[in-house]
Amino acid sequence: MPASDSTAPALDSEGLDRMTQFLGERLAARVTPKKPRIAVVLGSGLGGLADLVNDAVVVPYEEIPGHPRSTVAGHQGAWISGMLDDIPVLLQAGRFHLYEGHEPGVTVTPIRIMARLGIETVVLTNAAGCLHAKWRPPALMLVADHIQFSFRSALRGPVVEPESRFPDLSDPYDESLREVARRVALDAGIRLHEGVYASMLGPTYETPAEVSMLGRLGADAVGMSTVPEAIAANARGMRVLAISSLTNLAAGLSAEPLDHDDVLDAGRYLERSMQTLVRGILVELSKS
Ligand code: HPA
């Protein structure tokens, strides 16, 4: 079967190299002054950043042989590269979640491609439920650390070179990037919480008992993404920044049942602040 007909994701090093070469050639078709060093992963309801990119090259996932496909409403399913505020960026519009049934390696395929494309810094955005007793969503939170409750490491299985077998995670969300984010938020008048993100497998939202447990174990927010990608990026020595849109109080903390459409609505409500924050961070990083 020709590679372009294959719908099974190619997860090994050779498959990743092939996808990277294909994508790299498509992105290089449009001449941008410099190759992007920063990539942004757009979470639920945060896709609008893609519309702000000038001279954009859009490469839908399904055009890349062996690339996994998106299945979730609110996630577009394309790589986008171009200039944002005169800074070359690569955007991943549409991510892969464990709850879709993907192998852990699929969830981090885009991160592995980014590393092969020479990306040095990854900004991960997501929507999350708020666990912190004193915070009121909708609000933004800088991820300071995480607790993985999906119990499915993205790196499980054969080592994908040049990742190491046992990557260090003592500073998973780069402190110097968080300092930049705090400064940008302060200057822009954006309230930015900072706390621990717990990742669940999903796709159900949590029960009130799980929410109570997570809070007692030290988590401030809960979601179903980001941790696999942060782990894979750390395994390649990329610097990671993660920002959560706290779209709702986690289950049991409010009288309202949870609804994905409400999560998307709140994500859209926060989108402008998220965009301002991410753009400000990109500008700051481009100076160094
Ligand atoms: N739980 C898990 N994931 C989420 C939530 C939540 O409350 N809100 C947005 N994503």
CSV table of C-alpha atoms and ligand atoms in Angstrom, one decimal:
chain,number,residue,atom,x,y,z
A,1,MET,CA,0.0,0.0,0.0
A,2,PRO,CA,1.5,3.4,-0.8
A,3,ALA,CA,2.4,5.4,2.3
A,4,SER,CA,-0.1,8.2,1.4
A,5,ASP,CA,-3.0,5.7,1.7
A,6,SER,CA,-2.0,4.5,5.1
A,7,THR,CA,-4.2,5.7,8.0
A,8,ALA,CA,-2.2,3.8,10.7
A,9,PRO,CA,0.1,6.3,12.5
A,10,ALA,CA,3.8,5.7,12.0
A,11,LEU,CA,5.2,6.0,15.5
A,12,ASP,CA,8.8,4.8,15.2
A,13,SER,CA,11.8,6.9,14.5
A,14,GLU,CA,11.7,6.2,10.7
A,15,GLY,CA,8.0,7.1,10.6
A,16,LEU,CA,8.6,10.3,12.5
A,17,ASP,CA,11.5,11.2,10.3
A,18,ARG,CA,9.4,10.7,7.2
A,19,MET,CA,6.5,12.8,8.5
A,20,THR,CA,9.0,15.5,9.6
A,21,GLN,CA,10.6,15.6,6.2
A,22,PHE,CA,7.2,15.8,4.5
A,23,LEU,CA,6.0,18.6,6.8
A,24,GLY,CA,9.3,20.4,6.7
A,25,GLU,CA,9.2,20.5,2.9
A,26,ARG,CA,5.6,21.8,2.9
A,27,LEU,CA,6.4,24.5,5.4
A,28,ALA,CA,9.6,25.5,3.5
A,29,ALA,CA,7.5,26.1,0.4
A,30,ARG,CA,6.6,29.5,1.8
A,31,VAL,CA,9.7,31.5,2.5
A,32,THR,CA,9.7,32.9,6.0
A,33,PRO,CA,12.8,34.9,7.0
A,34,LYS,CA,13.7,32.4,9.7
A,35,LYS,CA,12.6,28.9,10.8
A,36,PRO,CA,10.4,28.9,13.9
A,37,ARG,CA,12.1,28.0,17.2
A,38,ILE,CA,8.8,28.2,19.1
A,39,ALA,CA,5.7,26.1,18.7
A,40,VAL,CA,2.3,26.6,20.3
A,41,VAL,CA,-0.2,23.7,20.9
A,42,LEU,CA,-3.7,25.1,20.7
A,43,GLY,CA,-6.1,23.7,23.3
A,44,SER,CA,-9.9,23.4,23.2
A,45,GLY,CA,-11.6,26.7,22.1
A,46,LEU,CA,-8.2,28.4,21.7
A,47,GLY,CA,-7.7,27.9,18.0
A,48,GLY,CA,-8.2,31.6,17.2
A,49,LEU,CA,-4.5,32.3,17.4
A,50,ALA,CA,-4.2,30.5,14.0
A,51,ASP,CA,-6.2,33.3,12.4
A,52,LEU,CA,-3.6,35.9,13.5
A,53,VAL,CA,-0.7,34.2,11.7
A,54,ASN,CA,0.4,36.1,8.6
A,55,ASP,CA,1.7,34.3,5.4
A,56,ALA,CA,0.4,31.1,6.9
A,57,VAL,CA,1.1,27.7,5.5
A,58,VAL,CA,-1.5,25.2,6.6
A,59,VAL,CA,-0.8,21.5,6.4
A,60,PRO,CA,-3.9,19.4,7.4
A,61,TYR,CA,-2.9,16.3,9.3
A,62,GLU,CA,-4.6,14.0,6.8
A,63,GLU,CA,-2.2,15.2,4.0
A,64,ILE,CA,0.8,13.9,5.9
A,65,PRO,CA,1.4,10.2,5.3
A,66,GLY,CA,1.3,8.3,8.6
A,67,HIS,CA,0.2,11.3,10.7
A,68,PRO,CA,-2.5,10.7,13.3
A,69,ARG,CA,-5.9,12.4,12.7
A,70,SER,CA,-8.0,14.6,15.1
A,71,THR,CA,-11.4,13.4,16.3
A,72,VAL,CA,-12.5,16.0,18.8
A,73,ALA,CA,-15.0,18.8,18.2
A,74,GLY,CA,-13.2,22.1,18.7
A,75,HIS,CA,-9.8,20.8,17.5
A,76,GLN,CA,-8.9,21.6,13.9
A,77,GLY,CA,-6.3,19.1,12.8
A,78,ALA,CA,-3.6,21.0,11.0
A,79,TRP,CA,0.0,22.3,11.3
A,80,ILE,CA,0.2,26.1,10.7
A,81,SER,CA,3.3,28.0,10.3
A,82,GLY,CA,3.9,31.7,9.6
A,83,MET,CA,4.6,35.0,11.2
A,84,LEU,CA,2.9,36.1,14.4
A,85,ASP,CA,3.8,39.7,15.3
A,86,ASP,CA,6.8,39.3,13.0
A,87,ILE,CA,8.0,36.2,14.8
A,88,PRO,CA,8.1,32.8,13.0
A,89,VAL,CA,5.9,30.3,14.8
A,90,LEU,CA,4.7,26.8,14.3
A,91,LEU,CA,1.1,26.1,15.6
A,92,GLN,CA,-0.3,22.7,16.3
A,93,ALA,CA,-4.1,23.1,15.9
A,94,GLY,CA,-5.6,19.9,17.1
A,95,ARG,CA,-4.0,17.5,19.6
A,96,PHE,CA,-4.4,13.8,20.3
A,97,HIS,CA,-5.8,12.6,23.6
A,98,LEU,CA,-5.5,9.3,25.4
A,99,TYR,CA,-9.3,9.2,25.8
A,100,GLU,CA,-9.7,9.1,22.0
A,101,GLY,CA,-8.2,5.6,22.3
A,102,HIS,CA,-4.8,6.6,20.8
A,103,GLU,CA,-1.7,4.8,21.8
A,104,PRO,CA,0.4,7.0,24.2
A,105,GLY,CA,2.9,7.5,21.4
A,106,VAL,CA,0.3,9.0,19.2
A,107,THR,CA,-0.4,11.8,21.7
A,108,VAL,CA,3.2,12.9,21.5
A,109,THR,CA,3.8,12.4,17.8
A,110,PRO,CA,3.5,16.1,17.1
A,111,ILE,CA,6.0,16.9,19.9
A,112,ARG,CA,8.4,14.5,18.4
A,113,ILE,CA,8.0,16.1,15.0
A,114,MET,CA,8.5,19.5,16.5
A,115,ALA,CA,11.8,18.3,18.1
A,116,ARG,CA,12.9,17.0,14.7
A,117,LEU,CA,12.0,20.3,13.1
A,118,GLY,CA,14.3,22.1,15.4
A,119,ILE,CA,11.7,23.6,17.8
A,120,GLU,CA,13.3,24.6,21.1
A,121,THR,CA,10.4,25.9,23.1
A,122,VAL,CA,6.9,24.5,23.3
A,123,VAL,CA,3.9,26.5,24.7
A,124,LEU,CA,1.1,24.1,25.6
A,125,THR,CA,-2.4,25.5,26.2
A,126,ASN,CA,-5.4,23.6,27.5
A,127,ALA,CA,-8.8,23.9,29.1
A,128,ALA,CA,-9.0,22.6,32.6
A,129,GLY,CA,-11.3,22.4,35.6
A,130,CYS,CA,-10.5,24.5,38.6
A,131,LEU,CA,-9.9,22.7,41.9
A,132,HIS,CA,-8.5,25.6,43.9
A,133,ALA,CA,-10.9,26.7,46.7
A,134,LYS,CA,-10.1,30.4,46.3
A,135,TRP,CA,-10.0,30.8,42.5
A,136,ARG,CA,-13.0,31.5,40.4
A,137,PRO,CA,-13.1,30.5,36.7
A,138,PRO,CA,-13.0,31.6,34.0
A,139,ALA,CA,-9.3,32.4,34.7
A,140,LEU,CA,-5.8,31.5,33.4
A,141,MET,CA,-3.3,29.4,35.3
A,142,LEU,CA,0.3,28.9,34.6
A,143,VAL,CA,1.2,25.2,35.1
A,144,ALA,CA,4.0,25.0,37.7
A,145,ASP,CA,4.1,21.2,37.9
A,146,HIS,CA,1.9,18.2,37.2
A,147,ILE,CA,0.6,15.0,38.7
A,148,GLN,CA,-0.1,12.3,36.1
A,149,PHE,CA,-3.3,10.5,37.0
A,150,SER,CA,-3.8,8.9,33.6
A,151,PHE,CA,-1.1,6.3,34.5
A,152,ARG,CA,-0.2,5.9,30.9
A,153,SER,CA,3.2,7.4,30.2
A,154,ALA,CA,3.6,8.8,26.7
A,155,LEU,CA,7.1,7.3,26.7
A,156,ARG,CA,6.0,3.7,27.5
A,157,GLY,CA,7.4,1.2,25.0
A,158,PRO,CA,10.6,1.2,23.0
A,159,VAL,CA,12.8,4.2,23.4
A,160,VAL,CA,12.4,6.6,20.5
A,161,GLU,CA,15.9,7.9,19.8
A,162,PRO,CA,17.4,10.3,20.8
A,163,GLU,CA,15.1,10.3,23.9
A,164,SER,CA,16.6,8.8,27.0
A,165,ARG,CA,15.0,5.9,28.8
A,166,PHE,CA,14.6,7.7,32.1
A,167,PRO,CA,14.2,11.5,31.4
A,168,ASP,CA,14.5,13.9,34.3
A,169,LEU,CA,11.3,15.8,35.3
A,170,SER,CA,12.6,17.9,38.1
A,171,ASP,CA,11.8,21.1,36.3
A,172,PRO,CA,9.1,20.1,33.8
A,173,TYR,CA,7.7,23.6,33.2
A,174,ASP,CA,10.7,25.8,32.8
A,175,GLU,CA,11.1,28.3,35.6
A,176,SER,CA,12.6,31.0,33.4
A,177,LEU,CA,9.7,30.8,30.9
A,178,ARG,CA,7.3,31.0,33.8
A,179,GLU,CA,9.0,34.1,34.9
A,180,VAL,CA,8.6,35.6,31.5
A,181,ALA,CA,4.9,34.6,31.5
A,182,ARG,CA,4.3,36.2,34.9
A,183,ARG,CA,6.0,39.5,33.8
A,184,VAL,CA,3.9,39.6,30.5
A,185,ALA,CA,0.7,38.9,32.5
A,186,LEU,CA,1.5,41.7,35.0
A,187,ASP,CA,2.3,44.2,32.3
A,188,ALA,CA,-0.9,43.3,30.4
A,189,GLY,CA,-3.1,43.4,33.5
A,190,ILE,CA,-4.0,39.7,33.1
A,191,ARG,CA,-4.6,37.8,36.3
A,192,LEU,CA,-2.5,34.6,36.1
A,193,HIS,CA,-2.8,32.0,38.7
A,194,GLU,CA,0.0,29.4,39.1
A,195,GLY,CA,-0.5,25.8,40.2
A,196,VAL,CA,-0.4,22.1,39.8
A,197,TYR,CA,-2.2,20.4,36.9
A,198,ALA,CA,-3.5,16.9,37.3
A,199,SER,CA,-4.1,14.9,34.2
A,200,MET,CA,-6.8,12.3,34.1
A,201,LEU,CA,-7.4,9.8,31.3
A,202,GLY,CA,-11.0,11.0,30.7
A,203,PRO,CA,-13.2,11.1,28.7
A,204,THR,CA,-15.6,11.5,31.6
A,205,TYR,CA,-15.3,14.6,33.7
A,206,GLU,CA,-14.3,13.7,37.3
A,207,THR,CA,-16.6,12.6,40.1
A,208,PRO,CA,-16.9,14.9,43.1
A,209,ALA,CA,-15.0,12.3,45.1
A,210,GLU,CA,-12.2,12.3,42.6
A,211,VAL,CA,-12.1,16.1,42.6
A,212,SER,CA,-11.9,16.1,46.4
A,213,MET,CA,-9.1,13.6,46.3
A,214,LEU,CA,-7.1,15.6,43.6
A,215,GLY,CA,-7.5,18.8,45.7
A,216,ARG,CA,-6.2,17.1,48.8
A,217,LEU,CA,-3.3,15.6,46.9
A,218,GLY,CA,-2.1,19.0,45.8
A,219,ALA,CA,-3.6,19.7,42.4
A,220,ASP,CA,-5.1,23.0,41.5
A,221,ALA,CA,-6.5,22.2,38.1
A,222,VAL,CA,-7.6,19.0,36.3
A,223,GLY,CA,-7.6,18.2,32.6
A,224,MET,CA,-7.1,15.5,30.1
A,225,SER,CA,-4.1,16.6,28.0
A,226,THR,CA,-0.8,18.4,28.2
A,227,VAL,CA,1.1,16.0,30.5
A,228,PRO,CA,2.0,13.5,27.8
A,229,GLU,CA,3.3,16.4,25.6
A,230,ALA,CA,5.2,18.0,28.4
A,231,ILE,CA,6.9,14.7,29.2
A,232,ALA,CA,7.9,14.1,25.6
A,233,ALA,CA,9.1,17.6,25.1
A,234,ASN,CA,11.2,17.3,28.3
A,235,ALA,CA,12.6,14.0,27.0
A,236,ARG,CA,14.0,15.9,24.0
A,237,GLY,CA,15.3,18.8,26.1
A,238,MET,CA,12.8,21.3,24.8
A,239,ARG,CA,11.7,24.0,27.2
A,240,VAL,CA,8.0,23.8,28.1
A,241,LEU,CA,5.5,26.4,29.2
A,242,ALA,CA,1.9,25.3,29.8
A,243,ILE,CA,-1.1,27.6,30.4
A,244,SER,CA,-4.5,26.4,31.4
A,245,SER,CA,-7.8,28.1,30.7
A,246,LEU,CA,-9.7,27.3,33.9
A,247,THR,CA,-13.1,27.1,32.2
A,248,ASN,CA,-15.2,25.7,35.0
A,249,LEU,CA,-15.2,24.7,38.7
A,250,ALA,CA,-14.4,21.0,38.8
A,251,ALA,CA,-17.3,18.6,39.4
A,252,GLY,CA,-19.0,18.8,42.7
A,253,LEU,CA,-17.5,22.3,43.5
A,254,SER,CA,-20.5,24.0,41.9
A,255,ALA,CA,-24.2,23.1,41.5
A,256,GLU,CA,-23.9,22.9,37.7
A,257,PRO,CA,-23.3,19.7,35.8
A,258,LEU,CA,-20.3,19.9,33.4
A,259,ASP,CA,-20.9,20.3,29.7
A,260,HIS,CA,-18.3,20.3,26.9
A,261,ASP,CA,-20.1,23.2,25.1
A,262,ASP,CA,-19.8,25.3,28.3
A,263,VAL,CA,-16.1,24.4,28.5
A,264,LEU,CA,-15.7,25.6,24.9
A,265,ASP,CA,-17.7,28.8,25.6
A,266,ALA,CA,-15.5,29.6,28.6
A,267,GLY,CA,-12.4,28.8,26.6
A,268,ARG,CA,-13.6,31.3,23.9
A,269,TYR,CA,-14.3,33.9,26.6
A,270,LEU,CA,-10.7,33.5,27.9
A,271,GLU,CA,-9.2,33.4,24.4
A,272,ARG,CA,-8.4,37.0,24.1
A,273,SER,CA,-6.4,37.0,27.4
A,274,MET,CA,-4.8,33.8,26.4
A,275,GLN,CA,-3.8,35.2,23.1
A,276,THR,CA,-2.5,38.4,24.6
A,277,LEU,CA,-0.4,36.4,27.0
A,278,VAL,CA,1.0,34.0,24.5
A,279,ARG,CA,1.8,36.7,22.0
A,280,GLY,CA,3.5,38.8,24.7
A,281,ILE,CA,5.5,35.7,25.7
A,282,LEU,CA,6.6,35.1,22.1
A,283,VAL,CA,7.7,38.7,21.7
A,284,GLU,CA,9.7,38.5,24.9
A,285,LEU,CA,11.3,35.1,23.9
A,286,SER,CA,12.1,36.5,20.4
A,287,LYS,CA,14.4,39.1,22.0
A,288,SER,CA,16.7,36.4,23.5
B,1,HPA,N1,-12.1,18.2,34.1
B,1,HPA,C1,-11.3,17.7,33.2
B,1,HPA,N2,-11.0,18.3,32.0
B,1,HPA,C2,-11.5,19.5,31.8
B,1,HPA,C3,-12.4,20.1,32.7
B,1,HPA,C4,-12.7,19.4,33.9
B,1,HPA,O1,-13.4,19.9,34.8
B,1,HPA,N3,-12.7,21.3,32.2
B,1,HPA,C5,-12.1,21.4,31.0
B,1,HPA,N4,-11.3,20.3,30.8
